[in-house]
JSON list of C-alpha atoms in Angstrom, two decimals:
[
{"chain": "A", "resi": 1, "resn": "MET", "atom": "CA", "xyz": [30.96, 33.86, 34.91]},
{"chain": "A", "resi": 2, "resn": "LYS", "atom": "CA", "xyz": [33.27, 30.94, 35.07]},
{"chain": "A", "resi": 3, "resn": "SER", "atom": "CA", "xyz": [31.08, 29.35, 37.84]},
{"chain": "A", "resi": 4, "resn": "ASN", "atom": "CA", "xyz": [27.96, 29.75, 35.72]},
{"chain": "A", "resi": 5, "resn": "LEU", "atom": "CA", "xyz": [29.70, 27.99, 32.90]},
{"chain": "A", "resi": 6, "resn": "ILE", "atom": "CA", "xyz": [30.74, 25.12, 35.05]},
{"chain": "A", "resi": 7, "resn": "LYS", "atom": "CA", "xyz": [27.21, 24.95, 36.45]},
{"chain": "A", "resi": 8, "resn": "ALA", "atom": "CA", "xyz": [25.66, 24.91, 32.90]},
{"chain": "A", "resi": 9, "resn": "LEU", "atom": "CA", "xyz": [28.07, 22.12, 31.88]},
{"chain": "A", "resi": 10, "resn": "PHE", "atom": "CA", "xyz": [27.25, 20.06, 34.97]},
{"chain": "A", "resi": 11, "resn": "ILE", "atom": "CA", "xyz": [23.51, 20.36, 34.30]},
{"chain": "A", "resi": 12, "resn": "SER", "atom": "CA", "xyz": [24.00, 19.32, 30.67]},
{"chain": "A", "resi": 13, "resn": "CYS", "atom": "CA", "xyz": [26.00, 16.24, 31.81]},
{"chain": "A", "resi": 14, "resn": "ILE", "atom": "CA", "xyz": [23.25, 15.25, 34.12]},
{"chain": "A", "resi": 15, "resn": "PHE", "atom": "CA", "xyz": [20.61, 15.68, 31.46]},
{"chain": "A", "resi": 16, "resn": "ILE", "atom": "CA", "xyz": [22.58, 13.65, 28.91]},
{"chain": "A", "resi": 17, "resn": "THR", "atom": "CA", "xyz": [23.12, 10.91, 31.60]},
{"chain": "A", "resi": 18, "resn": "LEU", "atom": "CA", "xyz": [19.46, 10.79, 32.39]},
{"chain": "A", "resi": 19, "resn": "CYS", "atom": "CA", "xyz": [18.46, 10.56, 28.62]},
{"chain": "A", "resi": 20, "resn": "SER", "atom": "CA", "xyz": [20.95, 7.78, 28.12]},
{"chain": "A", "resi": 21, "resn": "CYS", "atom": "CA", "xyz": [19.55, 5.84, 31.05]},
{"chain": "A", "resi": 22, "resn": "GLU", "atom": "CA", "xyz": [15.94, 5.97, 29.68]},
{"chain": "A", "resi": 23, "resn": "PRO", "atom": "CA", "xyz": [14.67, 2.51, 28.75]},
{"chain": "A", "resi": 24, "resn": "GLU", "atom": "CA", "xyz": [14.16, 1.82, 25.07]},
{"chain": "A", "resi": 25, "resn": "LYS", "atom": "CA", "xyz": [10.73, 1.56, 23.81]},
{"chain": "A", "resi": 26, "resn": "LYS", "atom": "CA", "xyz": [9.41, -1.89, 24.22]},
{"chain": "A", "resi": 27, "resn": "LYS", "atom": "CA", "xyz": [8.61, -3.69, 21.05]},
{"chain": "A", "resi": 28, "resn": "ARG", "atom": "CA", "xyz": [4.93, -4.38, 20.69]},
{"chain": "A", "resi": 29, "resn": "VAL", "atom": "CA", "xyz": [3.85, -8.01, 20.69]},
{"chain": "A", "resi": 30, "resn": "LEU", "atom": "CA", "xyz": [0.52, -9.00, 19.26]},
{"chain": "A", "resi": 31, "resn": "ASN", "atom": "CA", "xyz": [-0.57, -12.67, 19.12]},
{"chain": "A", "resi": 32, "resn": "LEU", "atom": "CA", "xyz": [-2.03, -12.68, 15.57]},
{"chain": "A", "resi": 33, "resn": "PRO", "atom": "CA", "xyz": [-3.65, -15.75, 14.25]},
{"chain": "A", "resi": 34, "resn": "GLN", "atom": "CA", "xyz": [-1.54, -17.84, 11.71]},
{"chain": "A", "resi": 35, "resn": "THR", "atom": "CA", "xyz": [-1.98, -16.82, 8.08]},
{"chain": "A", "resi": 36, "resn": "ASP", "atom": "CA", "xyz": [-1.38, -18.32, 4.65]},
{"chain": "A", "resi": 37, "resn": "LEU", "atom": "CA", "xyz": [-0.48, -15.77, 1.96]},
{"chain": "A", "resi": 38, "resn": "ALA", "atom": "CA", "xyz": [-0.70, -18.45, -0.79]},
{"chain": "A", "resi": 39, "resn": "MET", "atom": "CA", "xyz": [-4.31, -18.98, 0.07]},
{"chain": "A", "resi": 40, "resn": "GLU", "atom": "CA", "xyz": [-5.37, -15.39, -0.48]},
{"chain": "A", "resi": 41, "resn": "ASN", "atom": "CA", "xyz": [-7.78, -14.52, -3.34]},
{"chain": "A", "resi": 42, "resn": "LEU", "atom": "CA", "xyz": [-5.23, -12.59, -5.50]},
{"chain": "A", "resi": 43, "resn": "ILE", "atom": "CA", "xyz": [-6.51, -11.66, -8.91]},
{"chain": "A", "resi": 44, "resn": "PRO", "atom": "CA", "xyz": [-4.58, -12.03, -11.12]},
{"chain": "A", "resi": 45, "resn": "LEU", "atom": "CA", "xyz": [-2.44, -14.54, -9.37]},
{"chain": "A", "resi": 46, "resn": "PRO", "atom": "CA", "xyz": [1.20, -13.27, -8.97]},
{"chain": "A", "resi": 47, "resn": "MET", "atom": "CA", "xyz": [4.14, -15.06, -10.55]},
{"chain": "A", "resi": 48, "resn": "LYS", "atom": "CA", "xyz": [5.38, -16.23, -7.05]},
{"chain": "A", "resi": 49, "resn": "VAL", "atom": "CA", "xyz": [3.94, -16.34, -3.70]},
{"chain": "A", "resi": 50, "resn": "VAL", "atom": "CA", "xyz": [5.95, -17.55, -0.65]},
{"chain": "A", "resi": 51, "resn": "PRO", "atom": "CA", "xyz": [4.03, -17.52, 2.66]},
{"chain": "A", "resi": 52, "resn": "THR", "atom": "CA", "xyz": [5.73, -17.20, 6.03]},
{"chain": "A", "resi": 53, "resn": "ASN", "atom": "CA", "xyz": [2.48, -17.78, 8.04]},
{"chain": "A", "resi": 54, "resn": "SER", "atom": "CA", "xyz": [2.66, -14.85, 10.46]},
{"chain": "A", "resi": 55, "resn": "GLY", "atom": "CA", "xyz": [0.82, -11.45, 10.34]},
{"chain": "A", "resi": 56, "resn": "PHE", "atom": "CA", "xyz": [1.48, -7.79, 9.96]},
{"chain": "A", "resi": 57, "resn": "ALA", "atom": "CA", "xyz": [-0.77, -5.67, 12.11]},
{"chain": "A", "resi": 58, "resn": "LEU", "atom": "CA", "xyz": [-2.44, -2.88, 10.06]},
{"chain": "A", "resi": 59, "resn": "ASP", "atom": "CA", "xyz": [-3.86, -0.44, 12.61]},
{"chain": "A", "resi": 60, "resn": "LYS", "atom": "CA", "xyz": [-3.94, 3.19, 13.75]},
{"chain": "A", "resi": 61, "resn": "PHE", "atom": "CA", "xyz": [-0.16, 2.98, 14.52]},
{"chain": "A", "resi": 62, "resn": "THR", "atom": "CA", "xyz": [0.77, 2.13, 11.02]},
{"chain": "A", "resi": 63, "resn": "ALA", "atom": "CA", "xyz": [2.62, 4.68, 8.76]},
{"chain": "A", "resi": 64, "resn": "ILE", "atom": "CA", "xyz": [3.45, 4.82, 5.03]},
{"chain": "A", "resi": 65, "resn": "TYR", "atom": "CA", "xyz": [6.83, 6.00, 3.67]},
{"chain": "A", "resi": 66, "resn": "THR", "atom": "CA", "xyz": [7.80, 6.36, 0.04]},
{"chain": "A", "resi": 67, "resn": "SER", "atom": "CA", "xyz": [10.80, 7.44, -2.04]},
{"chain": "A", "resi": 68, "resn": "GLU", "atom": "CA", "xyz": [10.04, 11.15, -1.97]},
{"chain": "A", "resi": 69, "resn": "ASN", "atom": "CA", "xyz": [12.18, 12.23, -4.80]},
{"chain": "A", "resi": 70, "resn": "ALA", "atom": "CA", "xyz": [10.97, 9.62, -7.24]},
{"chain": "A", "resi": 71, "resn": "ASP", "atom": "CA", "xyz": [8.40, 10.55, -9.77]},
{"chain": "A", "resi": 72, "resn": "GLY", "atom": "CA", "xyz": [4.95, 9.21, -8.85]},
{"chain": "A", "resi": 73, "resn": "PHE", "atom": "CA", "xyz": [5.92, 7.30, -5.59]},
{"chain": "A", "resi": 74, "resn": "PRO", "atom": "CA", "xyz": [4.53, 9.84, -3.08]},
{"chain": "A", "resi": 75, "resn": "GLU", "atom": "CA", "xyz": [1.33, 9.88, -5.06]},
{"chain": "A", "resi": 76, "resn": "VAL", "atom": "CA", "xyz": [1.11, 6.05, -4.95]},
{"chain": "A", "resi": 77, "resn": "GLY", "atom": "CA", "xyz": [1.59, 6.25, -1.11]},
{"chain": "A", "resi": 78, "resn": "LYS", "atom": "CA", "xyz": [-1.22, 8.75, -0.82]},
{"chain": "A", "resi": 79, "resn": "PHE", "atom": "CA", "xyz": [-3.50, 6.55, -3.04]},
{"chain": "A", "resi": 80, "resn": "LEU", "atom": "CA", "xyz": [-2.89, 3.61, -0.79]},
{"chain": "A", "resi": 81, "resn": "SER", "atom": "CA", "xyz": [-3.57, 5.68, 2.37]},
{"chain": "A", "resi": 82, "resn": "GLU", "atom": "CA", "xyz": [-6.86, 6.83, 0.74]},
{"chain": "A", "resi": 83, "resn": "LYS", "atom": "CA", "xyz": [-7.89, 3.27, -0.05]},
{"chain": "A", "resi": 84, "resn": "ILE", "atom": "CA", "xyz": [-7.06, 1.93, 3.32]},
{"chain": "A", "resi": 85, "resn": "HIS", "atom": "CA", "xyz": [-9.17, 4.66, 4.79]},
{"chain": "A", "resi": 86, "resn": "ALA", "atom": "CA", "xyz": [-12.11, 3.79, 2.50]},
{"chain": "A", "resi": 87, "resn": "LYS", "atom": "CA", "xyz": [-11.92, 0.13, 3.60]},
{"chain": "A", "resi": 88, "resn": "THR", "atom": "CA", "xyz": [-11.06, 0.42, 7.22]},
{"chain": "A", "resi": 89, "resn": "THR", "atom": "CA", "xyz": [-11.50, 4.10, 8.22]},
{"chain": "A", "resi": 90, "resn": "LEU", "atom": "CA", "xyz": [-7.96, 4.19, 9.42]},
{"chain": "A", "resi": 91, "resn": "ASP", "atom": "CA", "xyz": [-6.00, 7.44, 8.91]},
{"chain": "A", "resi": 92, "resn": "ILE", "atom": "CA", "xyz": [-2.58, 6.34, 7.66]},
{"chain": "A", "resi": 93, "resn": "SER", "atom": "CA", "xyz": [-0.04, 9.11, 7.45]},
{"chain": "A", "resi": 94, "resn": "VAL", "atom": "CA", "xyz": [2.26, 9.38, 4.40]},
{"chain": "A", "resi": 95, "resn": "ASN", "atom": "CA", "xyz": [5.90, 10.52, 4.84]},
{"chain": "A", "resi": 96, "resn": "ALA", "atom": "CA", "xyz": [5.33, 12.11, 8.23]},
{"chain": "A", "resi": 97, "resn": "LYS", "atom": "CA", "xyz": [8.54, 13.25, 9.78]},
{"chain": "A", "resi": 98, "resn": "GLU", "atom": "CA", "xyz": [7.82, 11.96, 13.33]},
{"chain": "A", "resi": 99, "resn": "ILE", "atom": "CA", "xyz": [5.16, 9.61, 14.68]},
{"chain": "A", "resi": 100, "resn": "PRO", "atom": "CA", "xyz": [5.99, 8.75, 18.32]},
{"chain": "A", "resi": 101, "resn": "GLU", "atom": "CA", "xyz": [3.64, 5.90, 18.64]},
{"chain": "A", "resi": 102, "resn": "ARG", "atom": "CA", "xyz": [4.46, 4.49, 15.29]},
{"chain": "A", "resi": 103, "resn": "GLU", "atom": "CA", "xyz": [4.61, 0.48, 15.10]},
{"chain": "A", "resi": 104, "resn": "GLY", "atom": "CA", "xyz": [4.21, -1.06, 11.64]},
{"chain": "A", "resi": 105, "resn": "VAL", "atom": "CA", "xyz": [5.55, 0.58, 8.53]},
{"chain": "A", "resi": 106, "resn": "ILE", "atom": "CA", "xyz": [4.73, 0.29, 4.80]},
{"chain": "A", "resi": 107, "resn": "TYR", "atom": "CA", "xyz": [7.69, 1.32, 2.59]},
{"chain": "A", "resi": 108, "resn": "ILE", "atom": "CA", "xyz": [7.04, 2.04, -1.03]},
{"chain": "A", "resi": 109, "resn": "ASN", "atom": "CA", "xyz": [10.66, 2.22, -2.54]},
{"chain": "A", "resi": 110, "resn": "GLN", "atom": "CA", "xyz": [12.02, 2.99, -6.01]},
{"chain": "A", "resi": 111, "resn": "SER", "atom": "CA", "xyz": [14.45, 0.18, -6.78]},
{"chain": "A", "resi": 112, "resn": "ASP", "atom": "CA", "xyz": [17.09, -0.30, -9.40]},
{"chain": "A", "resi": 113, "resn": "SER", "atom": "CA", "xyz": [17.00, -4.12, -9.28]},
{"chain": "A", "resi": 114, "resn": "LEU", "atom": "CA", "xyz": [17.51, -5.95, -12.55]},
{"chain": "A", "resi": 115, "resn": "GLU", "atom": "CA", "xyz": [14.99, -8.44, -11.26]},
{"chain": "A", "resi": 116, "resn": "LEU", "atom": "CA", "xyz": [12.40, -5.70, -11.61]},
{"chain": "A", "resi": 117, "resn": "ASN", "atom": "CA", "xyz": [13.36, -4.19, -14.93]},
{"chain": "A", "resi": 118, "resn": "ALA", "atom": "CA", "xyz": [9.94, -4.75, -16.53]},
{"chain": "A", "resi": 119, "resn": "PRO", "atom": "CA", "xyz": [7.66, -1.58, -16.43]},
{"chain": "A", "resi": 120, "resn": "GLU", "atom": "CA", "xyz": [5.05, -3.11, -14.06]},
{"chain": "A", "resi": 121, "resn": "ALA", "atom": "CA", "xyz": [7.12, -5.60, -12.00]},
{"chain": "A", "resi": 122, "resn": "TYR", "atom": "CA", "xyz": [7.25, -5.27, -8.25]},
{"chain": "A", "resi": 123, "resn": "LEU", "atom": "CA", "xyz": [8.46, -7.19, -5.17]},
{"chain": "A", "resi": 124, "resn": "LEU", "atom": "CA", "xyz": [6.62, -7.35, -1.85]},
{"chain": "A", "resi": 125, "resn": "TYR", "atom": "CA", "xyz": [8.24, -8.41, 1.43]},
{"chain": "A", "resi": 126, "resn": "ILE", "atom": "CA", "xyz": [5.73, -8.67, 4.21]},
{"chain": "A", "resi": 127, "resn": "THR", "atom": "CA", "xyz": [6.97, -9.33, 7.78]},
{"chain": "A", "resi": 128, "resn": "LYS", "atom": "CA", "xyz": [5.54, -8.82, 11.28]},
{"chain": "A", "resi": 129, "resn": "ASP", "atom": "CA", "xyz": [6.95, -5.33, 11.40]},
{"chain": "A", "resi": 130, "resn": "SER", "atom": "CA", "xyz": [6.87, -3.98, 7.93]},
{"chain": "A", "resi": 131, "resn": "ILE", "atom": "CA", "xyz": [5.59, -4.17, 4.27]},
{"chain": "A", "resi": 132, "resn": "ILE", "atom": "CA", "xyz": [8.28, -3.33, 1.84]},
{"chain": "A", "resi": 133, "resn": "LEU", "atom": "CA", "xyz": [7.15, -2.74, -1.78]},
{"chain": "A", "resi": 134, "resn": "ASN", "atom": "CA", "xyz": [10.03, -2.42, -4.25]},
{"chain": "A", "resi": 135, "resn": "SER", "atom": "CA", "xyz": [9.58, -1.40, -7.94]},
{"chain": "A", "resi": 136, "resn": "ASN", "atom": "CA", "xyz": [11.77, 0.36, -10.47]},
{"chain": "A", "resi": 137, "resn": "THR", "atom": "CA", "xyz": [8.71, 2.53, -11.67]},
{"chain": "A", "resi": 138, "resn": "ALA", "atom": "CA", "xyz": [5.66, 4.15, -10.13]},
{"chain": "A", "resi": 139, "resn": "ALA", "atom": "CA", "xyz": [3.49, 1.97, -12.44]},
{"chain": "A", "resi": 140, "resn": "GLY", "atom": "CA", "xyz": [4.93, -1.17, -10.87]},
{"chain": "A", "resi": 141, "resn": "ALA", "atom": "CA", "xyz": [4.55, 0.32, -7.37]},
{"chain": "A", "resi": 142, "resn": "PHE", "atom": "CA", "xyz": [0.88, 1.11, -8.22]},
{"chain": "A", "resi": 143, "resn": "ARG", "atom": "CA", "xyz": [0.29, -2.60, -9.10]},
{"chain": "A", "resi": 144, "resn": "GLY", "atom": "CA", "xyz": [1.91, -3.71, -5.94]},
{"chain": "A", "resi": 145, "resn": "VAL", "atom": "CA", "xyz": [-0.44, -1.39, -4.04]},
{"chain": "A", "resi": 146, "resn": "GLN", "atom": "CA", "xyz": [-3.34, -3.21, -5.63]},
{"chain": "A", "resi": 147, "resn": "THR", "atom": "CA", "xyz": [-2.02, -6.47, -4.24]},
{"chain": "A", "resi": 148, "resn": "ILE", "atom": "CA", "xyz": [-1.77, -4.95, -0.75]},
{"chain": "A", "resi": 149, "resn": "ARG", "atom": "CA", "xyz": [-5.36, -3.80, -1.10]},
{"chain": "A", "resi": 150, "resn": "GLN", "atom": "CA", "xyz": [-6.48, -7.32, -2.01]},
{"chain": "A", "resi": 151, "resn": "ILE", "atom": "CA", "xyz": [-4.82, -8.93, 1.11]},
{"chain": "A", "resi": 152, "resn": "ILE", "atom": "CA", "xyz": [-6.33, -6.52, 3.58]},
{"chain": "A", "resi": 153, "resn": "PRO", "atom": "CA", "xyz": [-9.01, -8.53, 5.43]},
{"chain": "A", "resi": 154, "resn": "GLU", "atom": "CA", "xyz": [-12.58, -7.25, 5.13]},
{"chain": "A", "resi": 155, "resn": "ILE", "atom": "CA", "xyz": [-13.16, -7.72, 8.91]},
{"chain": "A", "resi": 156, "resn": "PRO", "atom": "CA", "xyz": [-10.69, -6.53, 11.52]},
{"chain": "A", "resi": 157, "resn": "ASN", "atom": "CA", "xyz": [-9.49, -8.67, 14.52]},
{"chain": "A", "resi": 158, "resn": "ASP", "atom": "CA", "xyz": [-10.76, -7.02, 17.75]},
{"chain": "A", "resi": 159, "resn": "THR", "atom": "CA", "xyz": [-9.38, -9.76, 20.18]},
{"chain": "A", "resi": 160, "resn": "VAL", "atom": "CA", "xyz": [-5.62, -9.23, 20.02]},
{"chain": "A", "resi": 161, "resn": "ALA", "atom": "CA", "xyz": [-5.70, -5.62, 21.16]},
{"chain": "A", "resi": 162, "resn": "ALA", "atom": "CA", "xyz": [-7.95, -2.88, 22.59]},
{"chain": "A", "resi": 163, "resn": "TYR", "atom": "CA", "xyz": [-8.23, -1.39, 19.21]},
{"chain": "A", "resi": 164, "resn": "LYS", "atom": "CA", "xyz": [-9.07, -2.77, 15.68]},
{"chain": "A", "resi": 165, "resn": "VAL", "atom": "CA", "xyz": [-6.31, -4.71, 13.99]},
{"chain": "A", "resi": 166, "resn": "TRP", "atom": "CA", "xyz": [-6.32, -5.93, 10.26]},
{"chain": "A", "resi": 167, "resn": "ASN", "atom": "CA", "xyz": [-4.15, -9.07, 10.11]},
{"chain": "A", "resi": 168, "resn": "ILE", "atom": "CA", "xyz": [-2.26, -9.02, 6.84]},
{"chain": "A", "resi": 169, "resn": "PRO", "atom": "CA", "xyz": [-0.54, -12.34, 5.80]},
{"chain": "A", "resi": 170, "resn": "THR", "atom": "CA", "xyz": [3.22, -12.33, 5.77]},
{"chain": "A", "resi": 171, "resn": "GLY", "atom": "CA", "xyz": [5.44, -13.59, 3.03]},
{"chain": "A", "resi": 172, "resn": "LYS", "atom": "CA", "xyz": [7.06, -12.65, -0.32]},
{"chain": "A", "resi": 173, "resn": "ILE", "atom": "CA", "xyz": [5.34, -11.85, -3.60]},
{"chain": "A", "resi": 174, "resn": "ILE", "atom": "CA", "xyz": [7.16, -11.38, -6.87]},
{"chain": "A", "resi": 175, "resn": "ASP", "atom": "CA", "xyz": [4.96, -10.24, -9.72]},
{"chain": "A", "resi": 176, "resn": "ASN", "atom": "CA", "xyz": [5.11, -9.10, -13.33]},
{"chain": "A", "resi": 177, "resn": "PRO", "atom": "CA", "xyz": [2.22, -9.16, -15.79]},
{"chain": "A", "resi": 178, "resn": "VAL", "atom": "CA", "xyz": [2.33, -11.86, -18.48]},
{"chain": "A", "resi": 179, "resn": "PHE", "atom": "CA", "xyz": [0.42, -9.72, -21.00]},
{"chain": "A", "resi": 180, "resn": "GLU", "atom": "CA", "xyz": [1.56, -6.12, -21.68]},
{"chain": "A", "resi": 181, "resn": "TYR", "atom": "CA", "xyz": [-1.86, -5.10, -22.84]},
{"chain": "A", "resi": 182, "resn": "ARG", "atom": "CA", "xyz": [-4.72, -5.78, -20.42]},
{"chain": "A", "resi": 183, "resn": "GLY", "atom": "CA", "xyz": [-7.80, -3.91, -21.45]},
{"chain": "A", "resi": 184, "resn": "SER", "atom": "CA", "xyz": [-11.52, -3.57, -21.12]},
{"chain": "A", "resi": 185, "resn": "MET", "atom": "CA", "xyz": [-14.24, -1.71, -23.11]},
{"chain": "A", "resi": 186, "resn": "LEU", "atom": "CA", "xyz": [-16.94, 0.45, -21.62]},
{"chain": "A", "resi": 187, "resn": "ASP", "atom": "CA", "xyz": [-19.77, 1.22, -24.23]},
{"chain": "A", "resi": 188, "resn": "VAL", "atom": "CA", "xyz": [-20.96, 4.81, -23.39]},
{"chain": "A", "resi": 189, "resn": "ALA", "atom": "CA", "xyz": [-22.36, 5.21, -26.91]},
{"chain": "A", "resi": 190, "resn": "ARG", "atom": "CA", "xyz": [-25.31, 2.81, -26.32]},
{"chain": "A", "resi": 191, "resn": "HIS", "atom": "CA", "xyz": [-25.62, 3.00, -22.52]},
{"chain": "A", "resi": 192, "resn": "PHE", "atom": "CA", "xyz": [-25.55, 6.04, -20.25]},
{"chain": "A", "resi": 193, "resn": "PHE", "atom": "CA", "xyz": [-23.05, 6.03, -17.42]},
{"chain": "A", "resi": 194, "resn": "SER", "atom": "CA", "xyz": [-22.62, 8.80, -14.87]},
{"chain": "A", "resi": 195, "resn": "VAL", "atom": "CA", "xyz": [-19.15, 10.27, -14.26]},
{"chain": "A", "resi": 196, "resn": "GLU", "atom": "CA", "xyz": [-19.18, 8.49, -10.82]},
{"chain": "A", "resi": 197, "resn": "ASP", "atom": "CA", "xyz": [-20.01, 5.20, -12.49]},
{"chain": "A", "resi": 198, "resn": "VAL", "atom": "CA", "xyz": [-17.11, 5.55, -14.93]},
{"chain": "A", "resi": 199, "resn": "LYS", "atom": "CA", "xyz": [-14.71, 6.48, -12.05]},
{"chain": "A", "resi": 200, "resn": "LYS", "atom": "CA", "xyz": [-15.87, 3.43, -10.08]},
{"chain": "A", "resi": 201, "resn": "TYR", "atom": "CA", "xyz": [-15.36, 1.29, -13.22]},
{"chain": "A", "resi": 202, "resn": "ILE", "atom": "CA", "xyz": [-11.81, 2.56, -13.59]},
{"chain": "A", "resi": 203, "resn": "ASP", "atom": "CA", "xyz": [-10.99, 1.93, -9.96]},
{"chain": "A", "resi": 204, "resn": "VAL", "atom": "CA", "xyz": [-12.21, -1.74, -10.35]},
{"chain": "A", "resi": 205, "resn": "LEU", "atom": "CA", "xyz": [-10.14, -2.21, -13.48]},
{"chain": "A", "resi": 206, "resn": "ALA", "atom": "CA", "xyz": [-7.05, -0.92, -11.53]},
{"chain": "A", "resi": 207, "resn": "TYR", "atom": "CA", "xyz": [-7.82, -3.11, -8.58]},
{"chain": "A", "resi": 208, "resn": "TYR", "atom": "CA", "xyz": [-7.49, -6.17, -10.89]},
{"chain": "A", "resi": 209, "resn": "LYS", "atom": "CA", "xyz": [-4.48, -4.61, -12.62]},
{"chain": "A", "resi": 210, "resn": "TYR", "atom": "CA", "xyz": [-5.96, -3.74, -16.04]},
{"chain": "A", "resi": 211, "resn": "ASN", "atom": "CA", "xyz": [-3.96, -1.12, -17.71]},
{"chain": "A", "resi": 212, "resn": "VAL", "atom": "CA", "xyz": [-6.10, -0.01, -20.68]},
{"chain": "A", "resi": 213, "resn": "LEU", "atom": "CA", "xyz": [-9.67, 1.42, -20.81]},
{"chain": "A", "resi": 214, "resn": "HIS", "atom": "CA", "xyz": [-11.36, 1.58, -24.26]},
{"chain": "A", "resi": 215, "resn": "LEU", "atom": "CA", "xyz": [-14.24, 4.07, -24.23]},
{"chain": "A", "resi": 216, "resn": "HIS", "atom": "CA", "xyz": [-16.73, 3.25, -27.05]},
{"chain": "A", "resi": 217, "resn": "LEU", "atom": "CA", "xyz": [-17.94, 6.87, -27.66]},
{"chain": "A", "resi": 218, "resn": "SER", "atom": "CA", "xyz": [-19.95, 6.79, -30.89]},
{"chain": "A", "resi": 219, "resn": "ASP", "atom": "CA", "xyz": [-21.64, 4.54, -33.33]},
{"chain": "A", "resi": 220, "resn": "GLN", "atom": "CA", "xyz": [-20.98, 6.51, -36.53]},
{"chain": "A", "resi": 221, "resn": "SER", "atom": "CA", "xyz": [-20.22, 3.36, -38.60]},
{"chain": "A", "resi": 222, "resn": "ARG", "atom": "CA", "xyz": [-23.65, 1.96, -37.67]},
{"chain": "A", "resi": 223, "resn": "LEU", "atom": "CA", "xyz": [-25.47, 5.16, -38.50]},
{"chain": "A", "resi": 224, "resn": "ALA", "atom": "CA", "xyz": [-23.60, 5.31, -41.88]},
{"chain": "A", "resi": 225, "resn": "ASN", "atom": "CA", "xyz": [-24.73, 1.75, -42.66]},
{"chain": "A", "resi": 226, "resn": "ARG", "atom": "CA", "xyz": [-28.40, 2.65, -41.92]},
{"chain": "A", "resi": 227, "resn": "ASN", "atom": "CA", "xyz": [-28.35, 5.61, -44.21]}
]
């Protein structure tokens, strides 16, 4: 019995030693083209944009993580994953426990920063290895996600790796809407729109950070005047 215990301990020591001797995973190096975040077509233009002229590789090895216990944040992460898939066909996991081949990471964090105390304020840090989106509210995180969507290139780079890579410009973005009320009207009383058309219109408004949709549902006042 004693000899078996000693043998088990000996094997365990060898296993631990072998594991500790395993080389660390080599950091991936991609020679992405130089970028300029300040030259991106961001609508509306954020309060502050500071480019750092390198690139974040959005590809099949990217993952999204959010503040899981914060109201609305996991949903914002899933929304971003869906929109990335619609644009690139990439399947980006959200809050997955383990991704062995993971490289770049997008973090969507709930912050308590006084700098972000406005309801829709957000802060984006984009580096070669990660995109960090900080906001005190899910509404602010949602606005930041629209900015991420706008800086994803339409065409991937297929020369830096054996797979498609979307080169996202690096830098820092600080944003907070100047106007609290940013709305648009859709006149469904005089013009027919299908449900899909209305959904698409709402998505376009969100993409450009509008926050109010006025649906003109009836023309009762005009009918009263005619009578």
